[in-house]
Each structure stands twice: as C-alpha cells, then as structure tokens.
Short mmCIF file of C-alpha atoms in Angstrom, two decimals:
data_model
loop_
_atom_site.label_atom_id
_atom_site.label_comp_id
_atom_site.label_asym_id
_atom_site.label_seq_id
_atom_site.Cartn_x
_atom_site.Cartn_y
_atom_site.Cartn_z
CA UNK A 595 0.00 0.00 0.00
CA UNK A 596 2.77 2.43 0.92
CA UNK A 597 4.69 1.37 -2.16
CA UNK A 598 1.64 2.11 -4.26
CA UNK A 599 1.45 5.62 -2.82
CA UNK A 600 5.15 6.23 -3.34
CA UNK A 601 5.26 5.01 -6.93
CA UNK A 602 1.95 6.65 -7.77
CA UNK A 603 2.91 10.07 -6.46
CA UNK A 604 6.45 9.69 -7.76
CA UNK A 605 5.14 8.95 -11.25
CA UNK A 606 2.77 11.90 -10.99
CA UNK A 607 5.64 14.20 -10.00
CA UNK A 608 7.86 13.02 -12.85
CA UNK A 609 5.06 13.07 -15.41
CA UNK A 610 4.08 16.58 -14.41
CA UNK A 611 7.67 17.79 -14.60
CA UNK A 612 8.24 16.14 -17.97
CA UNK A 613 5.07 17.52 -19.53
CA UNK A 614 5.77 20.90 -18.03
CA UNK A 615 9.08 21.08 -19.87
CA UNK A 616 7.74 19.73 -23.16
CA UNK A 617 4.42 21.53 -23.47
CA UNK A 618 4.45 24.33 -25.97
CA UNK A 619 1.80 26.51 -24.42
CA UNK A 620 3.26 28.19 -21.32
CA UNK A 621 -0.11 28.07 -19.59
CA UNK A 622 -0.25 24.30 -19.96
CA UNK A 623 3.30 24.22 -18.64
CA UNK A 624 2.28 26.00 -15.45
CA UNK A 625 -0.64 23.62 -14.95
CA UNK A 626 1.61 20.59 -15.35
CA UNK A 627 3.96 22.12 -12.80
CA UNK A 628 1.01 22.32 -10.42
CA UNK A 629 0.40 18.62 -11.00
CA UNK A 630 4.06 17.94 -10.28
CA UNK A 631 3.91 19.90 -7.02
CA UNK A 632 0.78 18.06 -5.95
CA UNK A 633 2.63 14.78 -6.50
CA UNK A 634 5.59 16.08 -4.51
CA UNK A 635 3.27 17.05 -1.68
CA UNK A 636 1.80 13.56 -1.77
CA UNK A 637 5.32 12.14 -1.41
CA UNK A 638 5.95 14.35 1.62
CA UNK A 639 2.64 13.21 3.09
CA UNK A 640 3.63 9.59 2.56
CA UNK A 641 6.81 10.23 4.55
CA UNK A 642 4.73 11.53 7.43
CA UNK A 643 5.83 15.12 6.82
CA UNK A 644 2.35 16.62 6.83
CA UNK A 645 3.59 20.08 7.65
CA UNK A 646 5.88 20.09 4.61
CA UNK A 647 3.10 18.67 2.46
CA UNK A 648 0.72 21.43 3.47
CA UNK A 649 3.34 24.14 3.02
CA UNK A 650 4.30 22.76 -0.40
CA UNK A 651 0.74 23.17 -1.66
CA UNK A 652 0.01 26.38 0.22
CA UNK A 653 3.09 28.29 -0.91
CA UNK A 654 3.93 26.88 -4.32
CA UNK A 655 0.75 25.48 -5.85
CA UNK A 656 -1.61 27.83 -4.07
CA UNK A 657 0.20 31.14 -4.32
CA UNK A 658 3.30 31.34 -6.49
CA UNK A 659 1.99 29.39 -9.47
CA UNK A 660 -1.29 31.29 -9.33
CA UNK A 661 0.77 34.42 -9.92
CA UNK A 662 2.65 32.70 -12.78
CA UNK A 663 -0.68 31.83 -14.36
CA UNK A 664 -1.85 35.37 -13.77
CA UNK A 665 1.09 36.82 -15.66
CA UNK A 666 0.82 34.33 -18.54
CA UNK A 667 -2.90 35.00 -18.89
CA UNK A 668 -2.16 38.69 -19.24
CA UNK A 669 0.47 38.07 -21.94
CA UNK A 670 -2.47 37.42 -24.25
CA UNK A 671 -0.75 34.83 -26.44
CA UNK A 672 -2.49 34.05 -29.70
CA UNK A 673 -2.66 30.41 -30.84
CA UNK A 674 -0.25 31.10 -33.74
CA UNK A 675 2.23 32.74 -31.34
CA UNK A 676 2.24 29.50 -29.40
CA UNK A 677 2.60 27.45 -32.60
CA UNK A 678 5.71 29.39 -33.59
CA UNK A 679 7.39 28.78 -30.25
CA UNK A 680 10.17 26.22 -30.50
CA UNK A 681 9.70 23.17 -28.30
CA UNK A 682 13.43 22.67 -28.09
CA UNK A 683 16.34 25.04 -28.26
CA UNK A 684 19.86 23.67 -28.45
CA UNK A 685 21.44 26.19 -26.11
CA UNK A 686 18.73 25.82 -23.46
CA UNK A 687 18.70 22.06 -23.83
CA UNK A 688 22.45 21.67 -23.41
CA UNK A 689 22.53 24.12 -20.51
CA UNK A 690 19.66 22.44 -18.73
CA UNK A 691 21.16 19.01 -19.32
CA UNK A 692 24.51 20.08 -17.86
CA UNK A 693 22.92 21.61 -14.77
CA UNK A 694 20.81 18.50 -14.31
CA UNK A 695 23.83 16.18 -14.65
CA UNK A 696 25.89 18.20 -12.16
CA UNK A 697 23.05 18.31 -9.63
CA UNK A 698 22.28 14.62 -10.01
CA UNK A 699 25.95 13.66 -9.66
CA UNK A 700 26.31 15.89 -6.60
CA UNK A 701 23.36 14.28 -4.81
CA UNK A 702 24.02 10.69 -5.81
CA UNK A 703 27.77 11.06 -5.39
CA UNK A 704 27.56 12.44 -1.90
CA UNK A 705 25.15 9.69 -0.88
CA UNK A 706 27.31 6.93 -2.41
CA UNK A 707 30.62 8.30 -1.19
CA UNK A 708 29.16 9.02 2.22
CA UNK A 709 31.05 12.26 2.63
CA UNK A 710 28.65 14.99 1.57
CA UNK A 711 25.99 16.82 3.43
CA UNK A 712 23.37 14.34 2.22
CA UNK A 713 25.11 11.28 3.62
CA UNK A 714 23.87 11.65 7.14
CA UNK A 715 21.32 13.89 8.76
CA UNK A 716 22.88 17.17 9.81
CA UNK A 717 22.89 17.54 13.56
CA UNK A 718 20.34 19.96 14.93
CA UNK A 719 17.96 19.73 11.98
CA UNK A 720 14.36 18.86 12.81
CA UNK A 721 13.20 15.35 11.93
CA UNK A 722 11.37 14.84 8.66
CA UNK A 723 7.97 14.42 10.23
CA UNK A 724 8.41 17.68 12.16
CA UNK A 725 5.43 19.85 12.92
CA UNK A 726 5.29 23.62 12.79
CA UNK A 727 7.00 24.07 16.15
CA UNK A 728 9.96 21.86 15.23
CA UNK A 729 10.57 23.95 12.15
CA UNK A 730 9.88 27.33 13.74
CA UNK A 731 12.05 27.03 16.85
CA UNK A 732 15.38 26.47 14.99
CA UNK A 733 14.32 29.15 12.53
CA UNK A 734 14.21 31.72 15.32
CA UNK A 735 17.15 30.43 17.38
CA UNK A 736 20.01 28.45 15.84
CA UNK A 737 19.25 29.30 12.22
CA UNK A 738 18.21 32.90 12.85
CA UNK A 739 21.04 34.53 10.92
CA UNK A 740 20.71 32.45 7.71
CA UNK A 741 16.96 32.94 7.88
CA UNK A 742 17.29 36.71 8.06
CA UNK A 743 19.91 36.71 5.29
CA UNK A 744 17.55 34.75 3.03
CA UNK A 745 14.75 37.20 3.70
CA UNK A 746 17.15 40.03 2.83
CA UNK A 747 17.93 38.23 -0.42
CA UNK A 748 14.21 38.02 -1.22
CA UNK A 749 13.83 41.71 -0.49
CA UNK A 750 16.72 42.49 -2.83
CA UNK A 751 15.07 40.37 -5.53
CA UNK A 752 11.79 42.25 -5.12
CA UNK A 753 13.48 45.66 -5.29
CA UNK A 754 15.51 44.49 -8.27
CA UNK A 755 12.53 43.27 -10.23
CA UNK A 756 10.64 46.48 -9.56
CA UNK A 757 13.64 48.53 -10.67
CA UNK A 758 14.05 46.43 -13.83
CA UNK A 759 10.44 46.49 -14.95
CA UNK A 760 9.21 49.90 -13.85
CA UNK A 761 8.64 52.15 -16.82
CA UNK A 762 9.71 55.75 -16.54
CA UNK A 763 6.75 57.98 -17.15
CA UNK A 764 7.50 60.56 -19.86
CA UNK B 1329 0.34 12.13 12.18
CA UNK B 1330 -2.99 11.18 10.77
CA UNK B 1331 -5.21 9.73 13.38
CA UNK B 1332 -8.42 8.28 12.13
CA UNK B 1333 -11.46 8.49 14.35
CA UNK B 1334 -10.98 5.17 16.08
CA UNK B 1335 -14.09 5.70 18.11
CA UNK B 1336 -17.03 3.69 16.92
CA UNK B 1337 -20.56 3.87 18.33
CA UNK B 1338 -21.41 0.81 20.44
CA UNK B 1339 -24.42 -0.03 18.31
CA UNK B 1340 -22.19 -0.42 15.28
CA UNK B 1341 -19.28 -2.14 17.00
CA UNK B 1342 -19.75 -5.29 14.86
CA UNK B 1343 -18.45 -3.39 11.83
CA UNK B 1344 -14.72 -3.67 11.05
CA UNK B 1345 -12.77 -0.48 11.72
CA UNK B 1346 -11.98 0.23 8.08
CA UNK B 1347 -15.65 -0.05 7.11
CA UNK B 1348 -16.54 2.48 9.80
CA UNK B 1349 -13.96 4.86 8.31
CA UNK B 1350 -15.43 4.40 4.87
CA UNK B 1351 -18.88 5.14 6.30
CA UNK B 1352 -17.51 8.29 7.98
CA UNK B 1353 -16.03 9.49 4.70
CA UNK B 1354 -19.23 8.67 2.86
CA UNK B 1355 -21.34 10.61 5.39
CA UNK B 1356 -19.08 13.64 5.20
CA UNK B 1357 -19.02 13.57 1.40
CA UNK B 1358 -22.81 13.66 1.32
CA UNK B 1359 -22.87 16.89 3.27
CA UNK B 1360 -21.74 19.41 0.64
CA UNK B 1361 -24.18 18.54 -2.17
CA UNK B 1362 -27.17 18.32 0.17
CA UNK B 1363 -26.26 21.49 1.98
CA UNK B 1364 -25.57 23.38 -1.21
CA UNK B 1365 -28.99 22.58 -2.58
CA UNK B 1366 -30.57 23.71 0.69
CA UNK B 1367 -28.40 26.80 0.66
CA UNK B 1368 -29.50 27.79 -2.84
CA UNK B 1369 -33.07 27.49 -1.68
CA UNK B 1370 -32.30 29.49 1.46
CA UNK B 1371 -30.56 32.15 -0.58
CA UNK B 1372 -33.64 32.65 -2.73
CA UNK B 1373 -36.07 32.58 0.17
CA UNK B 1374 -34.02 34.94 2.33
CA UNK B 1375 -33.42 37.34 -0.52
CA UNK B 1376 -37.16 37.35 -1.17
CA UNK B 1377 -37.81 37.96 2.52
CA UNK B 1378 -35.32 40.85 2.61
CA UNK B 1379 -36.82 42.39 -0.50
CA UNK B 1380 -40.39 41.83 0.68
CA UNK B 1381 -41.19 39.27 -2.01
CA UNK B 1382 -42.44 35.69 -1.70
CA UNK B 1383 -39.67 33.67 -3.34
CA UNK B 1384 -39.91 30.11 -4.63
CA UNK B 1385 -42.70 28.42 -2.68
CA UNK B 1386 -44.38 26.14 -5.23
CA UNK B 1387 -42.25 22.97 -5.37
CA UNK B 1388 -42.68 20.92 -2.22
CA UNK B 1389 -43.32 22.29 1.28
CA UNK B 1390 -42.05 25.91 1.53
CA UNK B 1391 -40.54 25.39 -1.91
CA UNK B 1392 -37.91 23.12 -0.38
CA UNK B 1393 -37.75 20.92 -3.48
CA UNK B 1394 -37.02 23.90 -5.72
CA UNK B 1395 -33.34 22.91 -5.79
CA UNK B 1396 -34.27 19.43 -7.02
CA UNK B 1397 -36.24 21.02 -9.83
CA UNK B 1398 -33.28 23.27 -10.60
CA UNK B 1399 -30.95 20.29 -10.66
CA UNK B 1400 -33.19 18.41 -13.08
CA UNK B 1401 -33.22 21.47 -15.28
CA UNK B 1402 -29.42 21.70 -15.18
CA UNK B 1403 -29.03 18.04 -16.12
CA UNK B 1404 -31.39 18.23 -19.07
CA UNK B 1405 -30.13 21.51 -20.45
CA UNK B 1406 -28.04 21.38 -23.58
CA UNK B 1407 -24.33 21.49 -22.79
CA UNK B 1408 -23.25 24.22 -25.19
CA UNK B 1409 -19.51 24.39 -25.81
CA UNK B 1410 -18.65 27.59 -27.67
CA UNK B 1411 -16.36 27.21 -30.70
CA UNK B 1412 -13.55 29.46 -29.51
CA UNK B 1413 -12.70 27.68 -26.28
CA UNK B 1414 -9.71 25.56 -25.31
CA UNK B 1415 -11.66 22.32 -25.07
CA UNK B 1416 -9.67 20.35 -22.51
CA UNK B 1417 -9.15 23.12 -20.00
CA UNK B 1418 -12.69 24.37 -20.54
CA UNK B 1419 -14.04 21.00 -19.42
CA UNK B 1420 -11.57 20.50 -16.56
CA UNK B 1421 -12.09 23.92 -14.97
CA UNK B 1422 -15.55 23.34 -13.39
CA UNK B 1423 -14.29 20.16 -11.73
CA UNK B 1424 -11.21 21.99 -10.44
CA UNK B 1425 -13.46 24.64 -8.96
CA UNK B 1426 -15.59 22.08 -7.14
CA UNK B 1427 -13.12 19.48 -5.84
CA UNK B 1428 -11.30 21.66 -3.23
CA UNK B 1429 -14.65 22.52 -1.65
CA UNK B 1430 -15.47 18.84 -1.24
CA UNK B 1431 -12.01 17.81 -0.04
CA UNK B 1432 -11.77 20.49 2.66
CA UNK B 1433 -14.91 19.05 4.23
CA UNK B 1434 -12.83 16.08 5.31
CA UNK B 1435 -10.73 18.37 7.53
CA UNK B 1436 -13.52 20.08 9.45
CA UNK B 1437 -14.00 18.94 13.07
CA UNK B 1438 -17.77 18.53 13.37
CA UNK B 1439 -17.54 16.99 16.82
CA UNK B 1440 -14.87 15.67 19.14
CA UNK B 1441 -15.31 12.19 17.71
CA UNK B 1442 -16.67 12.94 14.28
CA UNK B 1443 -14.13 14.11 11.75
CA UNK B 1444 -12.60 12.32 8.81
CA UNK B 1445 -8.99 13.29 9.43
CA UNK B 1446 -7.43 14.85 12.49
CA UNK B 1447 -4.15 16.29 11.21
CA UNK B 1448 -1.59 18.07 13.37
CA UNK B 1449 -1.33 20.82 10.77
CA UNK B 1450 -5.00 20.64 9.86
CA UNK B 1451 -5.44 24.39 9.56
CA UNK B 1452 -2.55 24.66 7.11
CA UNK B 1453 -3.83 21.73 5.08
CA UNK B 1454 -7.27 23.30 4.93
CA UNK B 1455 -5.86 26.61 3.71
CA UNK B 1456 -3.63 24.77 1.25
CA UNK B 1457 -6.44 22.83 -0.37
CA UNK B 1458 -8.89 25.69 -0.43
CA UNK B 1459 -6.22 27.87 -2.05
CA UNK B 1460 -6.34 25.50 -5.05
CA UNK B 1461 -9.93 26.52 -5.78
CA UNK B 1462 -8.70 29.63 -7.57
CA UNK B 1463 -7.37 27.48 -10.44
CA UNK B 1464 -10.86 26.45 -11.48
CA UNK B 1465 -12.00 30.05 -11.77
CA UNK B 1466 -8.78 31.23 -13.38
CA UNK B 1467 -8.59 28.44 -15.94
CA UNK B 1468 -12.29 28.63 -16.63
CA UNK B 1469 -11.94 32.32 -17.36
CA UNK B 1470 -8.92 31.82 -19.60
CA UNK B 1471 -10.09 28.74 -21.48
CA UNK B 1472 -13.39 30.39 -22.36
CA UNK B 1473 -11.37 32.69 -24.62
CA UNK B 1474 -13.72 35.60 -24.14
CA UNK B 1475 -12.84 39.00 -22.75
CA UNK B 1476 -15.43 39.10 -19.98
CA UNK B 1477 -14.51 35.64 -18.77
CA UNK B 1478 -10.79 36.48 -18.88
CA UNK B 1479 -11.25 39.67 -16.87
CA UNK B 1480 -13.33 37.70 -14.38
CA UNK B 1481 -10.61 35.09 -14.02
CA UNK B 1482 -7.85 37.69 -13.61
CA UNK B 1483 -9.88 39.57 -11.02
CA UNK B 1484 -10.58 36.38 -9.11
CA UNK B 1485 -6.94 35.37 -8.90
CA UNK B 1486 -5.73 38.82 -7.83
CA UNK B 1487 -8.47 39.11 -5.25
CA UNK B 1488 -8.03 35.65 -3.78
CA UNK B 1489 -4.25 35.97 -3.52
CA UNK B 1490 -4.60 39.34 -1.80
CA UNK B 1491 -7.14 38.27 0.77
CA UNK B 1492 -5.50 34.91 1.46
CA UNK B 1493 -2.79 36.91 3.24
CA UNK B 1494 -5.13 38.64 5.66
CA UNK B 1495 -7.11 35.44 6.12
CA UNK B 1496 -3.96 33.60 7.12
CA UNK B 1497 -2.75 36.38 9.41
CA UNK B 1498 -6.12 36.52 11.17
CA UNK B 1499 -6.07 32.75 11.67
CA UNK B 1500 -2.47 33.01 12.97
CA UNK B 1501 -3.80 35.01 15.93
CA UNK B 1502 -6.01 32.06 16.86
CA UNK B 1503 -3.03 29.75 16.47
CA UNK B 1504 -1.08 31.96 18.87
CA UNK B 1505 -3.79 31.84 21.52
CA UNK B 1506 -4.59 28.17 21.27
CA UNK B 1507 -1.02 27.05 20.67
CA UNK B 1508 -1.93 24.52 18.00
CA UNK B 1509 -2.52 24.13 14.29
CA UNK B 1510 -4.84 21.21 14.92
CA UNK B 1511 -8.44 22.30 14.44
CA UNK B 1512 -9.81 19.94 17.09
CA UNK B 1513 -7.18 21.11 19.60
CA UNK B 1514 -8.20 24.71 18.93
CA UNK B 1515 -11.80 23.94 19.78
CA UNK B 1516 -10.75 22.02 22.89
CA UNK B 1517 -8.75 25.00 24.14
CA UNK B 1518 -11.64 27.35 23.50
CA UNK B 1519 -14.12 25.17 25.34
CA UNK B 1520 -11.90 24.51 28.36
CA UNK B 1521 -10.44 27.95 29.02
CA UNK B 1522 -12.51 30.64 30.71
CA UNK B 1523 -12.34 34.42 30.49
CA UNK B 1524 -12.65 35.96 33.97
CA UNK B 1525 -13.80 32.54 35.10
CA UNK B 1526 -17.10 33.07 33.33
CA UNK B 1527 -17.21 33.37 29.55
CA UNK B 1528 -15.79 30.49 27.52
CA UNK B 1529 -12.62 31.68 25.81
CA UNK B 1530 -14.03 31.64 22.32
CA UNK B 1531 -11.40 33.51 20.40
CA UNK B 1532 -13.89 36.18 19.34
CA UNK B 1533 -14.18 37.25 23.00
CA UNK B 1534 -10.43 37.57 23.51
CA UNK B 1535 -10.01 41.28 23.22
CA UNK B 1536 -8.45 42.88 21.22
CA UNK B 1537 -6.63 40.18 19.25
CA UNK B 1538 -9.52 37.79 18.77
CA UNK B 1539 -12.23 40.30 18.01
CA UNK B 1540 -10.17 42.24 15.47
CA UNK B 1541 -8.97 39.00 13.89
CA UNK B 1542 -12.57 37.85 13.57
CA UNK B 1543 -13.63 41.05 11.78
CA UNK B 1544 -10.67 40.72 9.40
CA UNK B 1545 -11.35 37.05 8.85
CA UNK B 1546 -15.03 37.37 8.04
CA UNK B 1547 -14.39 40.23 5.60
CA UNK B 1548 -11.59 38.33 3.90
CA UNK B 1549 -13.82 35.27 3.73
CA UNK B 1550 -16.30 37.26 1.66
CA UNK B 1551 -13.53 38.23 -0.74
CA UNK B 1552 -12.19 34.66 -0.88
CA UNK B 1553 -15.54 33.17 -1.78
CA UNK B 1554 -16.37 35.90 -4.32
CA UNK B 1555 -19.52 36.89 -2.50
CA UNK B 1556 -21.12 40.28 -2.55
CA UNK B 1557 -20.03 42.94 -1.68
CA UNK B 1558 -16.81 41.52 -3.17
CA UNK B 1559 -18.12 39.52 -6.13
CA UNK B 1560 -16.14 41.44 -8.76
CA UNK B 1561 -15.09 38.27 -10.68
CA UNK B 1562 -18.70 37.76 -11.73
CA UNK B 1563 -20.08 41.27 -11.42
CA UNK B 1564 -23.16 41.12 -13.64
CA UNK B 1565 -23.32 44.82 -14.35
CA UNK B 1566 -19.70 44.95 -15.53
CA UNK B 1567 -18.75 41.52 -16.87
CA UNK B 1568 -22.06 39.89 -17.85
CA UNK B 1569 -21.33 36.87 -15.60
CA UNK B 1570 -17.56 37.00 -15.35
CA UNK B 1571 -15.57 33.79 -15.42
CA UNK B 1572 -18.54 31.49 -16.06
CA UNK B 1573 -20.19 33.53 -18.81
CA UNK B 1574 -19.47 30.86 -21.47
CA UNK B 1575 -20.63 27.93 -19.35
CA UNK B 1576 -23.98 26.23 -19.45
CA UNK B 1577 -25.77 23.21 -18.05
CA UNK B 1578 -23.97 21.00 -15.49
CA UNK B 1579 -20.61 22.69 -16.02
CA UNK B 1580 -22.12 25.91 -14.76
CA UNK B 1581 -23.76 24.04 -11.91
CA UNK B 1582 -20.37 22.69 -10.82
CA UNK B 1583 -18.99 26.23 -10.52
CA UNK B 1584 -22.04 27.03 -8.46
CA UNK B 1585 -21.51 23.99 -6.25
CA UNK B 1586 -17.86 24.93 -5.73
CA UNK B 1587 -18.70 28.48 -4.72
CA UNK B 1588 -21.31 27.40 -2.19
CA UNK B 1589 -19.14 24.59 -0.81
CA UNK B 1590 -16.36 27.13 -0.26
CA UNK B 1591 -18.88 29.30 1.57
CA UNK B 1592 -19.83 26.43 3.87
CA UNK B 1593 -16.18 25.62 4.58
CA UNK B 1594 -15.43 29.27 5.36
CA UNK B 1595 -18.42 29.44 7.72
CA UNK B 1596 -17.32 26.23 9.37
CA UNK B 1597 -13.82 27.62 9.75
CA UNK B 1598 -15.17 30.76 11.41
CA UNK B 1599 -17.17 28.59 13.79
CA UNK B 1600 -14.15 26.46 14.59
CA UNK B 1601 -11.60 29.23 14.92
CA UNK B 1602 -13.57 32.01 16.56
CA UNK B 1603 -16.81 30.69 18.02
CA UNK B 1604 -15.66 27.64 19.91
CA UNK B 1605 -16.62 24.98 17.35
CA UNK B 1606 -18.71 22.28 18.94
CA UNK B 1607 -18.72 23.84 22.42
CA UNK B 1608 -21.61 25.77 23.96
CA UNK B 1609 -21.44 26.69 27.66
CA UNK B 1610 -20.78 23.16 28.83
CA UNK B 1611 -23.59 21.60 26.81
CA UNK B 1612 -20.91 19.74 24.83
CA UNK B 1613 -20.02 17.71 27.97
CA UNK B 1614 -23.53 16.30 28.46
CA UNK B 1615 -23.73 12.48 28.21
CA UNK B 1616 -19.95 12.16 27.93
CA UNK B 1617 -18.76 9.36 25.72
CA UNK B 1618 -22.08 8.35 24.21
CA UNK B 1619 -23.22 8.75 20.63
CA UNK B 1620 -25.64 11.41 21.90
CA UNK B 1621 -22.72 13.60 22.88
CA UNK B 1622 -21.39 13.38 19.34
CA UNK B 1623 -24.81 14.22 17.96
CA UNK B 1624 -25.20 17.22 20.31
CA UNK B 1625 -21.73 18.51 19.42
CA UNK B 1626 -22.39 18.09 15.71
CA UNK B 1627 -25.69 19.92 16.17
CA UNK B 1628 -24.01 22.83 17.96
CA UNK B 1629 -21.33 23.03 15.28
CA UNK B 1630 -23.87 23.10 12.48
CA UNK B 1631 -26.10 25.62 14.26
CA UNK B 1632 -23.21 28.07 14.46
CA UNK B 1633 -22.14 27.36 10.89
CA UNK B 1634 -25.67 27.81 9.56
CA UNK B 1635 -25.80 31.14 11.35
CA UNK B 1636 -22.72 32.27 9.44
CA UNK B 1637 -24.22 31.02 6.20
CA UNK B 1638 -27.24 33.16 6.96
CA UNK B 1639 -24.91 36.13 7.51
CA UNK B 1640 -23.37 35.46 4.09
CA UNK B 1641 -26.81 35.64 2.45
CA UNK B 1642 -27.97 38.53 4.60
CA UNK B 1643 -24.98 40.68 3.64
CA UNK B 1644 -25.25 39.78 -0.02
CA UNK B 1645 -28.75 41.19 -0.21
CA UNK B 1646 -28.00 44.23 1.95
CA UNK B 1647 -24.76 45.80 0.72
CA UNK B 1648 -23.96 47.13 -2.76
CA UNK B 1649 -20.92 45.95 -4.68
CA UNK B 1650 -17.53 47.58 -4.11
CA UNK B 1651 -15.39 48.92 -6.92
CA UNK B 1652 -12.37 46.78 -7.76
CA UNK B 1653 -9.76 49.39 -6.80
CA UNK B 1654 -11.59 49.94 -3.51
CA UNK B 1655 -11.38 46.24 -2.81
CA UNK B 1656 -7.66 46.14 -3.50
CA UNK B 1657 -7.01 49.27 -1.44
CA UNK B 1658 -8.99 47.85 1.45
CA UNK B 1659 -7.06 44.61 1.31
CA UNK B 1660 -3.52 45.91 0.97
CA UNK B 1661 -3.61 49.31 2.67
CA UNK B 1662 -6.07 48.71 5.50
CA UNK B 1663 -6.39 45.04 6.32
CA UNK B 1664 -2.81 43.94 5.80
CA UNK B 1665 -1.25 46.53 8.18
CA UNK B 1666 -4.14 46.07 10.61
CA UNK B 1667 -3.77 42.30 10.73
CA UNK B 1668 0.02 42.55 11.10
CA UNK B 1669 -0.38 44.96 14.02
CA UNK B 1670 -3.03 42.73 15.52
CA UNK B 1671 -0.74 39.73 15.25
CA UNK B 1672 2.01 41.69 17.00
CA UNK B 1673 -0.31 42.69 19.86
CA UNK B 1674 -1.52 39.11 20.15
CA UNK B 1675 2.09 37.89 20.31
CA UNK B 1676 2.81 40.36 23.12
CA UNK B 1677 -0.26 39.25 25.03
CA UNK B 1678 0.85 35.68 24.61
CA UNK B 1679 4.45 36.37 25.68
CA UNK B 1680 3.41 38.23 28.82
CA UNK B 1681 1.10 35.39 29.70
CA UNK B 1682 -2.12 37.37 29.57
CA UNK B 1683 -3.57 34.78 27.23
CA UNK B 1684 -2.65 31.62 25.51
CA UNK B 1685 -2.39 27.91 25.82
CA UNK B 1686 0.04 27.93 28.73
CA UNK B 1687 -1.64 30.74 30.67
#
C-alpha cells in the first residue's frame, strides 16, 4: 500500500515535470507544474511530513503558481504565437542538461561516497515528520542569521525586479 | 500524524474499523451537495424575505424541493460548448473549482469524535487545499477565450491571492492563543479555558486580538468566496457573468456547487476558529462518551455554521458591490497593516502570559 502511494505520487511528480518542460503553451506548462507539485506534496505526506506537504501546496501550488498563471494570462498569447514557439532550443537544452547532470551527480555522489551533506542527517535539523513548532524554533534560534539573510535576499530580488520592470513615465 | 477516528458507536461495533472509516467518509461527502442545494433554496427565500417578495414556494413544502427542480433542469439543459474555447481546460475547470470545496470538508471537526482526518497541521492543510480553488476560476476564465470571462478570471486570482494573506494572518492570531494548528485542539482550548472565570474563551471574545482578527477574517472570507459585496469576478453589471459567462448546463452548476461549498467551509472555519466549534457553555459535555454527545456537538457546530451562512446571504442582499480598486485598497492598505499589528499585539499578550495555551 505504501509502495503504491510512493510510486503513484512519484510517477505523478515526474510526469508533471516532464510535460511541463515539453508543453508548448506556457499556460499548460504552469498547470503541469502544479500537478508535479501536488505529486511532490503527496510524497511528503507519505513520509509523514504533513507540515511540509501542506506548506508545499500552500506556498507553491496555491500562491506562487497562481501568480505565474496570472502573468501568462495577461500576456495574451495568440494560438499562432504558441505554434511558432520552438519546443526545443539547443542552447537551453544543453545548458539544462549540464545543470541536471551536475546536480544529479552531486546528490548521488555524496550519498554513495558518504562524505557529503546528504550522507547523514545534519545535527540539529528537525526530523522529517516535524510539525510547525519543530521547524519554527530552529528558525528563530540556531538558524536565525541564515533565515534573516535569506529574507534580505528576497527583499533584494523584489526591489531588483521592480527597478528592472518599472517604466519611466514621460 | 494522521489519526483516524478510532471511536465507533457501540451499536455499530460489529463493523470492522476500516468499514466504519469508509462510512464516515461517505457521510461527510454527502454533506456538501445536500447542503448546497438547501443553501441555494435558502438564498432565494431569504433574498425574497429581505426584498419583501415571496420567493420560490411552489415545489414541495415551503418550496424546499425547488433545488431538485433546478438540478433536473441543469441536467437536461443542452451542454453548449462555444467554438472558440480551449476544449480540454474548458471541461476541466468546473471540476477543479468544485473538488477543493469537497475535499476540505474532510478536515472540518464537526464533533470531538466525528471528523474524517485529524491532522496536526490541519489548519494549514485546509488553507492549502482551499487555495487551489482559484485554479478552477482562473482556468475557466482563460479557457473560455472571451474578454469578460478572462477579466473575471484575472480579477478572481488577484483578489483571492490578496485576501488569502489577511485570512492567514487573522487565523495566525487564533493559532497563537490556542497554541496549536490542529483544528480539534483549537476547539478544545476554547471550550476549556474561561475568560474571567465566566465566559468560555471563544477567540472572538479575547479582546483585542480575537475580536479584530474575527472582523478581518469574516471580511476576507467574503472576498475569498467571491460573494457580494466583493463579487467582482462575476459582477453582472460589468462583466455579464464574469468567469462562467461561457458555461452552461452541469458545467455551470459545478462552478455554483464549488462556490457554495467554499462558503460552507469558510463558515465552518469561522465557527471552529472564533466561536468555539462544537462547544456551547458546557452543553458539549452532556452524556460524555455516548453517541448522543457526538450528535449534540455536531448539532451545535452546524447551528453556528448555519448562522454564518445566513450572515453570508444577509450581507449579499444588503450591501452594494464595491469597486475593484476599492477592494484592493482595502485589502492591501487597510487590512494587511491592521492584521500585522493585531498579530504583534496578540504575540505580546501571549508572551506576557495574559492569554494563551500555557496561561
């Protein structure tokens, strides 16, 4: 039964990701990404990490991708615009492939070699099936500085995107 | 961890545990469609009452079977699919709008021993699933490939994203007081704690945090469910019918069902978070441990929830529609700072031990 859940949700995640990359219409791409995230959330749920599962849907599927969809809907793409879009570009394909290979090797390598950060659970991290309190307490004590730095990074990204896209009024 | 309601009424103890769970799920899944049909009837009767009309009173006693007649009409209507639509997404959208409403029902704590799933982060899960409802509206508006529907869909997504923030911040105040994300735990805290040794500590009575949070929550709930005075995504006078203008027959009915199911879930959430859920001045402790206790608690819960549903209808037929920029200004410039400040005050109250789970 657990195996069924794992393989089912795993297949859903992979299928969603694959179709997201290959679909020509960006709007379909976003919807497939939602499917992929739902599968990922199911995997978290199967591991007993209900908090993570809820957050995965709440933040990514429920908020961020809605905004993606919002933007794409406003682009007002015509069907022939979509038809003319290439499904595959050599530069993007090679770049994506390289990044994927490096990431995959890093994860698998560190697990196999038993030296990397993935080999054993880092001390002080909450367990996988942690609830809100287990995540929140390190966030405001031991991991306070990284947490604040990340929020600063997000702020910088927001300011940057506003500065890049804001049109000067004549 | 998921804990299933292991409790089984004595009369039915011959059933295997898994069958009892299936029965529980079945019972809870029957609730939304039945309630929605009653709610549509109530909406029409109450609106008639408010406007000094009669309303539907021909089909069945008090017109109660009007919804059945409506349903039959929906089923037999021709399912017109306009030529310009994106066929797949056009057909999927109504289902996407309805499913979250049905699924969230499984997370509501109707009584201490009557809920489908009792998750530790139940509140988050409920928000997560109900936040998916926007896809149905958004995709429906886009796939219809018509300008009114598209504007309706865009409005819906902007509005729901904006008010989800204040909704979450208002609920966070309750989380602070009760010290739990588990909906059943929240109700338990509210029923067991007393204010000044007298009033039950329903969060709405916990001044100022609870009361302000409740006002913010109920207003945001109207915006989340696209109800008047915030029904801009389907504003008839501006957008014909907004996101569902191209839909007919059962597809339209599914959008309808989704909207009303979301309304019920929001009302139930208000009951659970702010009005003490299944508790009512100790009445919830009568006949402890019997099936009657569960029935009484479920009755209390539904009485409170039905009251909120009445408020939804009442306000719809009383207030005029806002303008869209007014709605956005209200959300971002009034409610967001207000709810942040409220959360801060609540956190102080909690830290100094004036209120909260440990106090």
